Coordinates of C-alpha atoms in Angstrom, one line a residue:
Chain A
M158 CA -68.4 -0.6 -22.8
D159 CA -65.6 -2.0 -20.1
I160 CA -66.3 -5.4 -20.9
R161 CA -64.8 -4.2 -24.5
R162 CA -62.5 -2.3 -23.6
R163 CA -61.1 -5.3 -20.7
R164 CA -61.1 -7.7 -23.4
V165 CA -58.8 -5.7 -26.1
L166 CA -56.2 -5.7 -23.1
Q167 CA -56.3 -9.2 -22.7
L168 CA -55.6 -10.0 -25.8
L169 CA -52.9 -7.5 -25.8
G170 CA -51.4 -9.3 -23.5
L171 CA -51.8 -12.6 -24.0
S172 CA -50.9 -11.7 -27.7
A173 CA -47.6 -9.9 -26.2
A174 CA -46.6 -12.5 -23.8
A175 CA -47.1 -15.2 -26.6
L176 CA -44.0 -13.3 -28.6
T177 CA -41.9 -13.0 -25.5
V178 CA -42.6 -15.9 -23.7
K179 CA -40.9 -18.0 -26.8
P180 CA -37.1 -15.6 -26.9
V181 CA -37.6 -15.3 -23.0
Y182 CA -37.8 -19.2 -23.0
D183 CA -34.9 -19.7 -25.7
A184 CA -32.8 -17.3 -23.9
L185 CA -33.3 -19.3 -20.3
A186 CA -33.1 -22.5 -21.1
A187 CA -29.9 -22.6 -23.8
D188 CA -26.8 -24.1 -23.2
P189 CA -24.4 -22.2 -21.5
A190 CA -21.9 -22.9 -23.2
A191 CA -23.1 -23.5 -26.9
G192 CA -21.6 -21.6 -29.4
R193 CA -19.2 -19.5 -27.5
P194 CA -15.4 -19.6 -27.8
R195 CA -14.2 -22.2 -25.3
V196 CA -11.0 -22.1 -23.2
G197 CA -8.4 -24.3 -22.1
P198 CA -5.2 -26.1 -23.3
G199 CA -4.3 -26.9 -26.6
R200 CA -2.4 -30.0 -28.0
E201 CA 0.4 -28.7 -28.1
Q202 CA 0.3 -26.7 -24.5
L203 CA 3.8 -28.2 -22.7
K204 CA 3.8 -29.1 -19.4
A205 CA 5.3 -29.5 -16.5
K206 CA 5.0 -29.8 -12.4
Q207 CA 7.3 -26.4 -11.9
W208 CA 8.9 -25.1 -15.0
A209 CA 12.6 -23.9 -14.6
M210 CA 15.2 -21.7 -16.3
V211 CA 19.2 -23.0 -15.4
I212 CA 21.4 -20.4 -16.9
D213 CA 25.5 -21.3 -17.0
T214 CA 26.8 -17.9 -16.8
R215 CA 29.6 -19.5 -17.3
R216 CA 28.8 -18.8 -21.5
F217 CA 27.3 -15.6 -21.1
A218 CA 30.7 -13.7 -21.2
S219 CA 30.2 -9.8 -22.3
E220 CA 27.1 -7.6 -22.6
A221 CA 26.9 -8.3 -26.3
D222 CA 26.0 -11.8 -25.5
V223 CA 23.3 -10.9 -23.4
E224 CA 21.7 -8.2 -25.3
P225 CA 19.5 -10.2 -28.0
L226 CA 18.4 -12.8 -25.2
I227 CA 16.9 -9.3 -23.8
E228 CA 15.7 -7.9 -27.2
A229 CA 14.4 -11.1 -27.9
C230 CA 12.3 -10.9 -24.8
H231 CA 11.1 -7.1 -24.7
R232 CA 9.9 -6.8 -28.4
I233 CA 7.8 -9.7 -28.5
H234 CA 6.1 -8.7 -24.8
N235 CA 5.5 -5.3 -26.1
V236 CA 7.6 -3.2 -23.4
P237 CA 8.2 0.0 -23.8
H238 CA 11.4 2.2 -24.0
F239 CA 11.0 5.5 -22.0
E240 CA 13.6 8.2 -21.5
L241 CA 12.9 8.5 -18.2
K242 CA 14.3 6.6 -15.3
R243 CA 11.1 6.5 -13.3
W244 CA 9.2 4.8 -15.7
E245 CA 11.3 2.0 -16.5
I246 CA 10.0 -1.5 -17.3
K247 CA 11.7 -4.2 -17.5
W248 CA 11.4 -8.1 -17.4
I249 CA 14.9 -9.1 -17.5
W250 CA 18.3 -7.4 -17.8
A251 CA 21.5 -7.7 -17.7
T252 CA 23.3 -7.2 -13.9
E253 CA 26.6 -7.7 -11.5
Y254 CA 26.9 -10.4 -9.6
K255 CA 27.1 -8.5 -6.7
H256 CA 23.6 -6.9 -7.1
A257 CA 22.2 -10.6 -8.2
F258 CA 22.9 -12.3 -5.2
S259 CA 24.0 -9.2 -2.8
G260 CA 23.1 -9.9 0.5
T261 CA 23.2 -13.9 0.4
S262 CA 26.8 -14.8 -1.5
S263 CA 30.1 -12.9 -0.9
D264 CA 30.3 -10.8 -3.5
R265 CA 34.0 -9.7 -1.8
F266 CA 37.6 -11.1 -4.2
L267 CA 35.6 -12.5 -6.5
A268 CA 37.6 -14.7 -9.5
D269 CA 38.0 -11.6 -12.3
A270 CA 35.5 -13.6 -14.9
V271 CA 32.7 -13.8 -12.3
E272 CA 33.2 -10.5 -11.4
K273 CA 32.8 -8.6 -14.6
R274 CA 30.4 -11.6 -16.3
P275 CA 26.8 -10.4 -16.7
F276 CA 24.1 -12.3 -14.6
L277 CA 20.5 -12.4 -16.1
V278 CA 18.0 -11.5 -13.5
L279 CA 13.6 -12.3 -14.0
C280 CA 11.4 -13.2 -12.2
N281 CA 12.2 -16.6 -10.1
Q282 CA 8.7 -17.9 -10.3
C283 CA 9.0 -19.1 -7.3
E284 CA 7.6 -22.1 -6.0
N285 CA 6.3 -19.9 -2.8
P286 CA 5.7 -16.5 -4.6
P287 CA 5.2 -13.6 -1.7
C288 CA 3.7 -11.6 -4.6
V289 CA 0.4 -13.9 -5.0
R290 CA 0.7 -14.1 -1.2
A291 CA 0.3 -10.1 -1.2
C292 CA -2.3 -9.9 -3.8
P293 CA -5.6 -8.3 -2.4
T294 CA -7.7 -9.6 -6.5
K295 CA -6.1 -12.7 -7.1
A296 CA -4.4 -10.3 -10.2
T297 CA -1.6 -12.2 -9.5
F298 CA -1.7 -16.0 -9.1
K299 CA 0.4 -19.3 -9.2
R300 CA -0.2 -21.8 -12.4
E301 CA -0.8 -25.4 -12.2
D302 CA 2.4 -25.5 -13.8
G303 CA 4.3 -23.2 -11.7
I304 CA 4.4 -19.9 -13.2
V305 CA 3.4 -16.9 -11.4
M306 CA 1.4 -15.2 -13.5
M307 CA 0.0 -11.4 -14.0
D308 CA -4.2 -10.5 -15.2
F309 CA -3.5 -7.4 -16.7
H310 CA -7.9 -6.4 -16.5
R311 CA -8.2 -7.6 -12.9
C312 CA -4.8 -5.6 -11.5
I313 CA -6.0 -2.8 -9.6
G314 CA -2.2 -1.4 -9.0
C315 CA -1.7 -1.4 -5.7
R316 CA 2.0 -2.3 -6.7
F317 CA 1.3 -4.5 -3.2
C318 CA 3.3 -7.3 -5.0
M319 CA 6.0 -5.2 -5.9
A320 CA 6.9 -4.9 -2.2
A321 CA 6.8 -8.0 -1.9
C322 CA 8.9 -9.1 -4.2
P323 CA 12.3 -9.7 -2.9
F324 CA 14.2 -9.5 -6.6
G325 CA 12.8 -6.5 -8.2
A326 CA 11.2 -8.6 -10.6
R327 CA 8.3 -6.4 -10.9
S328 CA 7.1 -3.1 -13.4
F329 CA 4.5 -0.5 -12.9
N330 CA 3.2 1.4 -15.8
Y331 CA 3.1 4.8 -14.6
T332 CA 2.0 5.9 -17.6
D333 CA 0.2 4.5 -21.0
P334 CA 3.3 2.2 -22.7
R335 CA 2.0 2.4 -26.1
P336 CA 3.0 5.1 -27.4
Y337 CA 6.0 4.6 -27.0
L338 CA 6.0 0.9 -28.2
K339 CA 8.2 1.3 -31.1
H340 CA 7.1 -2.4 -32.9
T341 CA 3.4 -3.5 -31.4
N342 CA 3.4 -7.8 -31.2
K343 CA -0.3 -8.3 -32.3
L344 CA -0.1 -11.7 -30.8
F345 CA 0.5 -10.4 -27.3
P346 CA -1.3 -8.0 -25.1
T347 CA 0.1 -4.3 -24.5
R348 CA -0.6 -2.7 -21.2
M349 CA -2.6 0.1 -20.2
K350 CA -0.7 2.7 -17.2
G351 CA -1.8 1.9 -13.7
V352 CA -1.1 -2.0 -13.5
V353 CA 1.8 -4.1 -12.8
E354 CA 4.0 -6.1 -15.5
K355 CA 6.7 -9.0 -15.3
C356 CA 8.0 -11.9 -17.1
S357 CA 5.6 -15.3 -17.2
F358 CA 7.8 -18.1 -18.4
C359 CA 6.3 -17.1 -22.2
A360 CA 3.1 -18.9 -21.0
E361 CA 2.2 -18.0 -24.4
R362 CA 4.4 -19.5 -25.8
L363 CA 4.2 -22.6 -23.6
A364 CA 0.7 -23.0 -25.4
E365 CA 1.9 -23.6 -28.9
G366 CA 4.2 -25.9 -27.8
K367 CA 7.3 -23.3 -27.8
R368 CA 10.0 -22.8 -25.6
P369 CA 10.4 -19.3 -23.6
A370 CA 12.1 -16.5 -25.7
C371 CA 15.1 -16.0 -23.9
V372 CA 15.9 -20.0 -24.1
E373 CA 15.0 -20.2 -27.5
A374 CA 17.4 -16.8 -28.3
A375 CA 20.3 -18.4 -26.2
G376 CA 21.1 -20.7 -28.1
G377 CA 21.9 -23.4 -25.8
K378 CA 23.3 -21.5 -22.7
I379 CA 20.0 -21.6 -21.3
A380 CA 18.1 -25.0 -20.2
F381 CA 14.7 -24.7 -19.6
G382 CA 12.5 -27.9 -18.5
D383 CA 10.0 -29.4 -15.5
L384 CA 12.4 -29.6 -12.6
Y385 CA 10.6 -32.4 -11.5
D386 CA 10.7 -34.0 -14.7
P387 CA 14.7 -36.3 -14.4
A388 CA 14.4 -36.6 -18.3
S389 CA 13.8 -32.9 -18.4
E390 CA 17.1 -30.6 -19.6
A391 CA 17.0 -28.3 -16.6
H392 CA 16.6 -31.2 -14.8
Q393 CA 19.6 -33.0 -15.5
W394 CA 22.0 -29.7 -15.8
V395 CA 20.9 -28.8 -12.0
R396 CA 21.7 -32.7 -11.2
K397 CA 25.4 -32.4 -12.8
N398 CA 26.3 -28.5 -11.8
Y399 CA 26.8 -26.6 -8.8
T400 CA 24.5 -24.2 -9.2
L401 CA 23.2 -21.0 -7.0
R402 CA 19.4 -19.4 -6.7
R403 CA 19.0 -16.2 -5.6
K404 CA 17.9 -14.9 -1.8
V405 CA 17.6 -18.8 -0.5
N406 CA 17.5 -17.8 2.8
L407 CA 14.2 -16.0 2.5
G408 CA 12.6 -19.9 1.6
T409 CA 10.6 -18.6 -1.6
E410 CA 12.0 -21.5 -3.4
P411 CA 13.0 -19.2 -7.1
A412 CA 12.6 -21.5 -10.0
V413 CA 15.9 -20.1 -12.2
Y414 CA 18.8 -21.6 -11.0
Y415 CA 22.7 -20.4 -12.0
I416 CA 25.4 -22.3 -12.9
V417 CA 28.1 -19.9 -11.8
Chain B
M105 CA -27.9 18.2 14.4
L106 CA -26.4 18.6 10.8
E107 CA -27.8 22.0 11.1
F108 CA -25.2 22.8 13.5
A109 CA -22.7 22.4 10.4
V110 CA -24.2 25.1 8.3
K111 CA -25.0 27.5 10.5
G112 CA -21.9 29.6 11.3
S113 CA -19.7 32.8 11.2
K114 CA -18.0 34.1 9.0
R115 CA -15.0 33.2 10.0
Y116 CA -16.4 29.4 10.2
Y117 CA -17.5 29.8 6.4
G118 CA -14.3 31.7 5.5
W119 CA -12.4 28.3 6.4
M120 CA -14.6 26.0 5.4
I121 CA -14.3 27.7 1.6
F122 CA -10.7 28.2 2.1
L123 CA -10.4 24.0 2.5
L124 CA -12.5 23.3 0.1
G125 CA -10.2 25.5 -2.1
L126 CA -6.9 22.4 -1.2
V127 CA -9.6 20.3 -2.5
G128 CA -10.3 21.6 -4.8
V129 CA -6.8 22.0 -6.4
G130 CA -5.7 18.8 -4.8
F131 CA -9.2 17.2 -7.5
L132 CA -7.6 19.2 -10.5
V133 CA -4.7 17.6 -10.3
Y134 CA -5.4 14.3 -9.7
L135 CA -7.4 14.7 -12.5
R136 CA -4.1 14.9 -14.1
Q137 CA -3.2 12.0 -12.5
L138 CA -6.2 9.7 -13.7
D139 CA -5.2 11.1 -17.4
V140 CA -1.3 10.9 -17.4
G141 CA -1.1 7.9 -14.7
L142 CA 1.1 8.2 -11.1
G143 CA 4.2 9.2 -13.1
I144 CA 3.5 12.5 -12.6
T145 CA 4.6 11.2 -8.9
G146 CA 8.3 10.9 -8.1
M147 CA 7.4 7.1 -7.7
N148 CA 9.6 4.3 -9.9
R149 CA 10.5 1.1 -10.1
D150 CA 12.4 0.5 -7.2
V151 CA 10.4 2.8 -4.6
S152 CA 6.7 1.6 -5.0
W153 CA 4.9 3.1 -2.4
G154 CA 5.3 7.0 -1.8
F155 CA 4.0 10.2 -0.2
Y156 CA 0.4 8.8 -0.7
I157 CA 0.9 5.7 1.4
A158 CA 3.4 7.3 3.6
N159 CA 0.2 9.5 4.6
F160 CA -1.9 6.3 4.6
T161 CA 0.2 4.6 7.4
F162 CA 0.6 7.9 9.4
L163 CA -3.1 8.4 9.4
V164 CA -4.2 5.3 11.0
G165 CA -1.8 6.1 13.2
V166 CA -3.6 9.3 13.7
A167 CA -7.0 7.9 13.9
A168 CA -6.1 5.3 16.3
G169 CA -5.0 8.1 19.0
G170 CA -8.3 8.7 19.4
V171 CA -8.9 5.2 21.9
M172 CA -6.7 7.3 23.6
V173 CA -9.2 9.5 25.1
V174 CA -12.2 6.7 24.2
L175 CA -10.4 3.5 26.7
P176 CA -10.5 6.1 29.8
Y177 CA -13.8 7.2 29.5
Y178 CA -16.1 3.3 29.0
L179 CA -13.6 0.9 30.6
H180 CA -12.2 2.7 33.0
D181 CA -15.0 5.5 33.6
Y182 CA -12.5 8.2 33.8
K183 CA -15.6 10.7 33.9
A184 CA -13.3 13.9 33.1
Y185 CA -12.5 12.5 29.2
G186 CA -17.0 12.3 28.8
K187 CA -16.4 16.1 27.3
V188 CA -13.4 15.2 24.6
T189 CA -14.5 11.1 24.0
I190 CA -16.6 12.5 21.1
L191 CA -13.7 14.8 19.7
G192 CA -11.6 11.5 19.7
E193 CA -14.1 9.6 17.8
F194 CA -15.1 12.7 15.3
L195 CA -10.9 12.9 14.6
A196 CA -10.9 9.0 14.2
I197 CA -13.4 9.0 11.3
A198 CA -11.9 12.4 9.9
A199 CA -8.5 10.6 9.9
V200 CA -10.2 7.3 8.2
V201 CA -11.8 9.1 5.4
M202 CA -8.2 11.0 4.6
C203 CA -6.4 7.3 4.8
I204 CA -9.5 5.5 2.7
T205 CA -8.5 8.5 -0.1
F206 CA -5.0 8.4 0.1
I207 CA -5.4 4.5 -0.8
L208 CA -7.8 5.7 -3.7
V209 CA -5.2 7.9 -4.4
D210 CA -2.3 5.4 -5.3
L211 CA -4.2 2.6 -7.0
G212 CA -2.9 2.9 -10.5
Q213 CA -6.9 1.5 -11.3
P214 CA -9.0 3.4 -9.1
M215 CA -11.6 2.3 -11.6
R216 CA -11.5 -1.2 -10.6
V217 CA -11.3 -1.0 -6.6
L218 CA -14.0 -2.9 -5.7
N219 CA -12.1 -6.2 -6.8
V220 CA -10.9 -6.0 -3.5
L221 CA -14.9 -7.4 -2.6
L222 CA -16.0 -9.1 -5.6
Y223 CA -12.3 -11.4 -5.5
P224 CA -11.9 -11.6 -1.4
T225 CA -8.9 -12.4 -0.7
P226 CA -8.3 -13.6 2.6
N227 CA -4.8 -14.4 2.3
S228 CA -3.4 -10.6 1.1
V229 CA -3.0 -8.0 4.3
L230 CA -4.3 -6.0 2.2
F231 CA -8.0 -7.2 2.2
W232 CA -8.1 -6.8 5.9
D233 CA -7.1 -3.7 6.2
T234 CA -9.7 -3.0 3.7
I235 CA -12.4 -4.5 6.5
V236 CA -10.7 -3.1 9.2
L237 CA -10.4 0.3 7.8
N238 CA -13.9 0.9 6.9
G239 CA -15.2 -1.4 9.1
Y240 CA -13.6 1.1 12.4
L241 CA -15.1 4.4 9.9
L242 CA -18.2 2.4 10.6
L243 CA -18.4 1.8 14.1
N244 CA -16.7 5.6 14.7
L245 CA -19.7 7.5 13.0
I246 CA -22.5 5.0 14.2
I247 CA -21.1 5.5 17.9
G248 CA -20.3 9.2 17.7
W249 CA -22.6 10.4 16.1
N250 CA -25.3 8.4 18.7
V251 CA -24.1 9.3 22.0
L252 CA -23.9 12.4 20.9
E253 CA -27.9 12.8 19.3
A254 CA -28.2 11.6 23.3
E255 CA -26.2 13.6 25.1
R256 CA -28.4 16.6 23.3
N257 CA -31.9 14.3 24.2
G258 CA -30.8 14.8 27.5
V259 CA -30.4 10.8 28.2
H260 CA -28.5 8.1 28.2
Y261 CA -27.2 6.1 25.3
Q262 CA -29.3 3.3 23.5
G263 CA -28.4 -0.1 25.0
W264 CA -27.2 -2.0 22.2
L265 CA -24.5 0.6 21.6
K266 CA -21.8 -0.7 24.7
P267 CA -21.4 -3.7 22.4
L268 CA -19.9 -2.3 19.5
I269 CA -17.8 0.6 22.2
Y270 CA -16.0 -1.8 24.2
L271 CA -15.4 -3.8 19.8
S272 CA -13.6 -0.3 18.8
I273 CA -11.2 -0.7 21.5
P274 CA -9.6 -2.9 20.2
W275 CA -10.7 -2.7 16.4
A276 CA -8.2 0.8 17.0
I277 CA -6.0 -1.2 17.5
S278 CA -6.3 -4.1 14.5
I279 CA -6.2 -1.0 12.5
H280 CA -2.7 0.0 13.0
T281 CA -1.3 -3.6 14.0
V282 CA -2.9 -4.4 10.4
T283 CA -1.0 -1.3 8.7
A284 CA 1.9 -2.2 10.4
Y285 CA 1.7 -6.3 8.8
L286 CA 1.6 -4.5 5.6
Y287 CA 5.5 -3.7 5.8
C288 CA 6.4 -6.5 8.2
G289 CA 5.8 -9.5 6.9
L290 CA 7.4 -8.9 3.4
P291 CA 10.4 -10.9 3.2
G292 CA 13.6 -8.8 2.1
R293 CA 12.8 -5.9 2.8
G294 CA 14.9 -5.4 5.7
F295 CA 14.2 -2.5 7.4
W296 CA 10.4 -3.6 7.7
L297 CA 11.2 -7.5 9.3
T298 CA 10.7 -6.2 12.2
A299 CA 8.1 -8.1 15.3
I300 CA 7.9 -4.3 16.3
L301 CA 7.2 -3.1 13.7
A302 CA 3.4 -2.9 15.0
P303 CA 4.0 -1.6 18.6
R304 CA 6.0 0.5 17.4
F305 CA 3.7 2.3 14.3
L306 CA 1.1 2.3 17.7
S307 CA 3.3 3.7 20.0
S308 CA 3.7 6.8 17.5
A309 CA -0.2 6.7 17.0
F310 CA -0.6 6.9 20.5
A311 CA 2.0 9.9 20.6
S312 CA 0.5 11.7 17.5
G313 CA -2.5 11.1 17.7
P314 CA -3.7 12.8 21.0
A315 CA -1.5 15.4 20.3
L316 CA -3.4 16.3 17.7
L317 CA -6.3 16.5 20.0
I318 CA -5.4 18.7 22.2
L319 CA -4.4 20.9 19.8
L320 CA -7.7 20.8 18.5
C321 CA -9.2 21.3 21.8
L322 CA -6.9 24.6 22.8
I323 CA -8.7 26.1 19.4
I324 CA -12.1 24.9 20.5
R325 CA -11.3 26.7 24.2
R326 CA -10.4 29.8 21.9
V327 CA -13.1 29.5 18.7
S328 CA -15.9 28.9 20.6
N329 CA -17.9 28.5 23.6
F330 CA -16.8 25.5 25.2
D331 CA -14.0 24.3 26.7
P332 CA -13.1 20.5 27.2
G333 CA -11.2 21.1 30.1
W334 CA -8.1 22.2 30.8
K335 CA -7.6 19.3 33.7
Q336 CA -8.8 16.9 30.2
I337 CA -5.9 18.2 27.8
Q338 CA -3.3 17.6 30.9
S339 CA -4.3 13.6 31.0
L340 CA -4.3 13.4 27.0
A341 CA -0.3 15.0 27.9
V342 CA 0.7 12.6 29.8
T343 CA -0.6 9.9 27.3
V344 CA 1.7 11.6 24.7
A345 CA 4.1 12.0 27.3
Y346 CA 4.5 8.8 27.7
A347 CA 3.7 7.2 24.3
I348 CA 7.0 9.0 23.0
C349 CA 9.4 7.7 24.9
V350 CA 8.4 4.0 23.7
N351 CA 8.0 5.6 20.6
V352 CA 11.9 6.6 20.6
F353 CA 12.5 3.7 22.9
F354 CA 11.1 1.6 20.1
F355 CA 13.4 3.0 17.5
L356 CA 16.3 2.8 19.7
C357 CA 16.0 -1.1 19.8
E358 CA 16.1 -1.2 15.9
V359 CA 19.3 0.6 15.7
F360 CA 20.8 -2.0 18.8
V361 CA 19.4 -4.9 16.8
A362 CA 20.1 -3.6 13.5
F363 CA 24.2 -2.4 14.5
Y364 CA 24.9 -4.5 17.4
S365 CA 24.3 -7.7 14.8
Q366 CA 25.4 -6.3 12.3
I367 CA 23.5 -6.8 9.6
P368 CA 23.8 -5.5 6.4
E369 CA 20.2 -5.9 5.2
H370 CA 19.2 -4.2 8.5
M371 CA 21.4 -1.9 8.8
D372 CA 22.2 -0.2 5.3
H373 CA 18.1 1.2 5.6
I374 CA 19.7 2.9 8.5
K375 CA 22.2 4.0 7.2
Y376 CA 20.7 5.4 4.4
L377 CA 18.0 7.3 6.2
F378 CA 20.8 9.6 8.7
V379 CA 23.8 9.4 7.3
G380 CA 22.7 8.2 3.1
L381 CA 24.2 5.4 1.4
H382 CA 26.5 5.8 -1.5
G383 CA 26.2 9.1 -1.6
H384 CA 22.8 9.0 -2.0
G385 CA 21.1 11.3 1.9
A386 CA 18.4 13.3 0.4
Y387 CA 16.4 12.3 3.9
V388 CA 19.2 13.0 6.2
P389 CA 18.3 16.5 7.5
W390 CA 14.6 15.4 7.5
M391 CA 15.5 12.2 9.8
W392 CA 17.6 14.2 11.9
A393 CA 14.6 17.0 12.4
A394 CA 12.6 14.4 13.0
M395 CA 14.5 13.0 16.0
A396 CA 15.3 16.4 17.5
L397 CA 11.4 17.4 17.2
M398 CA 10.6 13.5 19.3
V399 CA 13.8 15.0 21.5
L400 CA 12.2 18.5 22.4
G401 CA 8.7 16.6 22.4
I402 CA 10.1 14.8 25.6
I403 CA 11.6 17.1 27.5
L404 CA 8.6 19.8 26.9
L405 CA 5.9 17.0 28.3
V406 CA 7.5 14.5 30.4
N407 CA 9.0 17.4 32.6
P408 CA 5.6 18.1 34.1
V409 CA 6.5 22.6 34.4
T410 CA 6.4 22.7 30.6
R411 CA 3.5 20.6 30.1
K412 CA 1.5 23.0 32.5
T413 CA 2.5 26.1 30.9
E414 CA -0.2 26.3 27.6
G415 CA 2.7 27.7 25.2
T416 CA 4.9 25.3 25.9
L417 CA 2.5 22.5 25.7
I418 CA 2.1 23.7 22.1
V419 CA 5.0 23.4 21.0
G420 CA 5.5 20.1 22.7
C421 CA 2.5 18.8 20.8
L422 CA 3.7 20.0 17.5
A423 CA 7.3 18.8 18.0
V424 CA 5.3 15.4 18.7
F425 CA 3.2 16.0 15.7
F426 CA 5.5 16.8 13.3
G427 CA 8.6 14.4 14.1
C428 CA 6.6 11.4 14.3
W429 CA 4.8 12.4 10.5
I430 CA 8.7 12.7 9.3
D431 CA 9.9 9.5 11.3
K432 CA 6.5 7.5 9.2
G433 CA 4.6 9.6 7.1
L434 CA 8.4 10.5 5.4
G435 CA 11.1 7.9 6.3
M436 CA 9.4 4.5 7.1
I437 CA 8.5 4.4 3.5
S438 CA 11.3 5.8 1.5
G439 CA 14.0 3.7 3.8
G440 CA 11.8 0.3 3.5
F441 CA 12.6 0.7 -0.7
V442 CA 16.3 1.9 -0.6
P443 CA 18.5 0.2 -0.8
N444 CA 16.5 -1.7 -3.3
P445 CA 16.5 -5.7 -3.2
L446 CA 20.0 -5.9 -5.6
H447 CA 21.1 -3.2 -3.1
E448 CA 21.2 -0.2 -5.9
V449 CA 20.2 3.6 -4.2
N450 CA 17.6 5.0 -6.2
E451 CA 16.3 8.0 -4.2
Y452 CA 12.5 9.0 -4.0
I453 CA 11.6 12.3 -4.0
P454 CA 8.2 13.7 -3.7
T455 CA 6.7 16.1 -7.0
L456 CA 4.9 19.5 -7.0
L457 CA 2.2 17.1 -8.5
E458 CA 1.8 14.3 -5.8
G459 CA 2.4 17.0 -3.4
L460 CA -0.9 19.5 -4.7
I461 CA -3.3 15.9 -4.4
T462 CA -1.8 15.6 -0.8
I463 CA -2.8 18.5 0.5
G464 CA -6.4 18.1 -1.1
V465 CA -6.9 15.1 0.5
Y466 CA -5.0 17.2 4.1
G467 CA -8.2 19.7 3.1
L468 CA -11.2 17.2 2.5
G469 CA -10.0 15.6 5.8
F470 CA -9.7 18.9 7.9
F471 CA -13.5 20.1 5.9
V472 CA -15.2 16.8 7.5
L473 CA -13.6 17.1 10.7
T474 CA -14.3 20.5 10.7
V475 CA -18.3 19.9 9.9
L476 CA -17.8 16.9 13.0
Y477 CA -16.6 19.3 15.4
K478 CA -19.4 21.9 14.8
I479 CA -22.1 20.0 15.0
A480 CA -20.6 18.0 18.4
I481 CA -19.4 22.2 19.9
G482 CA -23.2 23.2 18.8
V483 CA -24.6 20.3 20.3
K484 CA -22.0 20.8 23.6
E485 CA -23.4 24.5 24.2
E486 CA -26.7 24.3 23.3
V487 CA -26.9 21.0 25.8
R488 CA -24.9 24.0 28.6
A489 CA -27.2 26.9 28.1

């Protein structure tokens, strides 16, 4: 009786093994890359050593000239609008000369035109970014093409990067932004509450071979290109014109240049 | 030894229930914050750290202040402090528990906090702050618990504790140094961009931590049969007196550098705090109150007559503690963010809700402190009997 029971159990065990060995073998021996979507740069991806922007401020006379650019950016990136100033989120906005260049360039006895002119400010995609140094999770990082990116899914919301940024370029989601969006662009992620966000030089558009939305909307008033490529428009504009950058004395090497 | 914490008088239980009530209210409001987001606080795009981080910074100081009894006892064999070192270590534990809780309630995505360990980033000061704070908590737990247990058993503490005790002394300095480095290494924040920030943090820590310890010792004398000792309290008071003098001196050094150099980026933050900037000055009365309290503390604690009188000693310690709290807790963080990098003034005023969460965290800290002190006092009373 005992022997028979043991035999039955042995057979049961063997059959169970026979049934499971194949799936386990398949799972362990499988090529990990097979069947998964591949991630990498596409064929259209625009490449650069350091992307840079040159804004010809002489050609922006009033709010009406900058408004379409700001709107273009905020619409495609699902940037919400809040009535409450405290919760404000902005990627690109216009300010006066004295605020844009506070502390680094004289704002006394300015030429009338310069004093009234709107200056577009945005993340400078610094070559030596203090926000990347500060982030404790590498949720904000510098790409090979110079863009300072945000991983919205890794950010813990400590806001150290906001304290580290000397340009006030970063915004924090103080509440869930989704109910405050008038339109949602399904091609770009919306954010959740509790994470930091900012301009990323339209990295998602560069991947498709397109230039940043604000550059496109500017109709030739902003040059965009590889700072280190002598053939690029940005490089040539910087070479031909006298330009300013914000707070160069801090050594962050901003990649947004202003022709004044 | 935990049994000491569950046996107590009605007054003890009443106090614990009161503290749990504060924790409960704070927790309920925190649930609301989890739901809505940090938008329930007064923080904004420009002042992106507020009351939570301010209290965190202040309490790191209180935790580091505990070293002012540990160091003389273990390094200089100052025997008198043998009675109070455990109080210093247990105060450090409670303070660090509050610090860690303040960091957690300040996170936008607290459930992702382990990303700090999952993706260790040695170039971030916050990564190091996580390590030194948790390390300090662990060191004090191990040292405090084992030394107290040895005392209860009437034996000398284990030999392997000695290196840990020596390690805990520079470690205490490190927690506040690293916390200062969170601020003073940031370009474009003129108020914090000063090499004296870490020394300044330490001086205010060595004033406010021992000041609180004196007040706690005086309470323990009243409510228990254990007397930490008048001599010990007086030695601590001398520490507080010197530390608060150094703290005010460091602050005056800052004022000199900012206002003699006349560099606007350095002056404007101090102006905002003490006289207001562009018509904004919510902190002006608070900052002057902090200065007045610290000066009052210096007068009462440096003068031997008032230092040796219990009534004026209490007033002096309260003045130092709350003076440092306003200076470091309220002014240091907001002052650094206003004016903003574009030189605009957007003020930060804490909301009632974040105040309630803050009180809840303090409730938790004092609950932990009371449990630990109850155990320590229980052991001391038992050993004496």
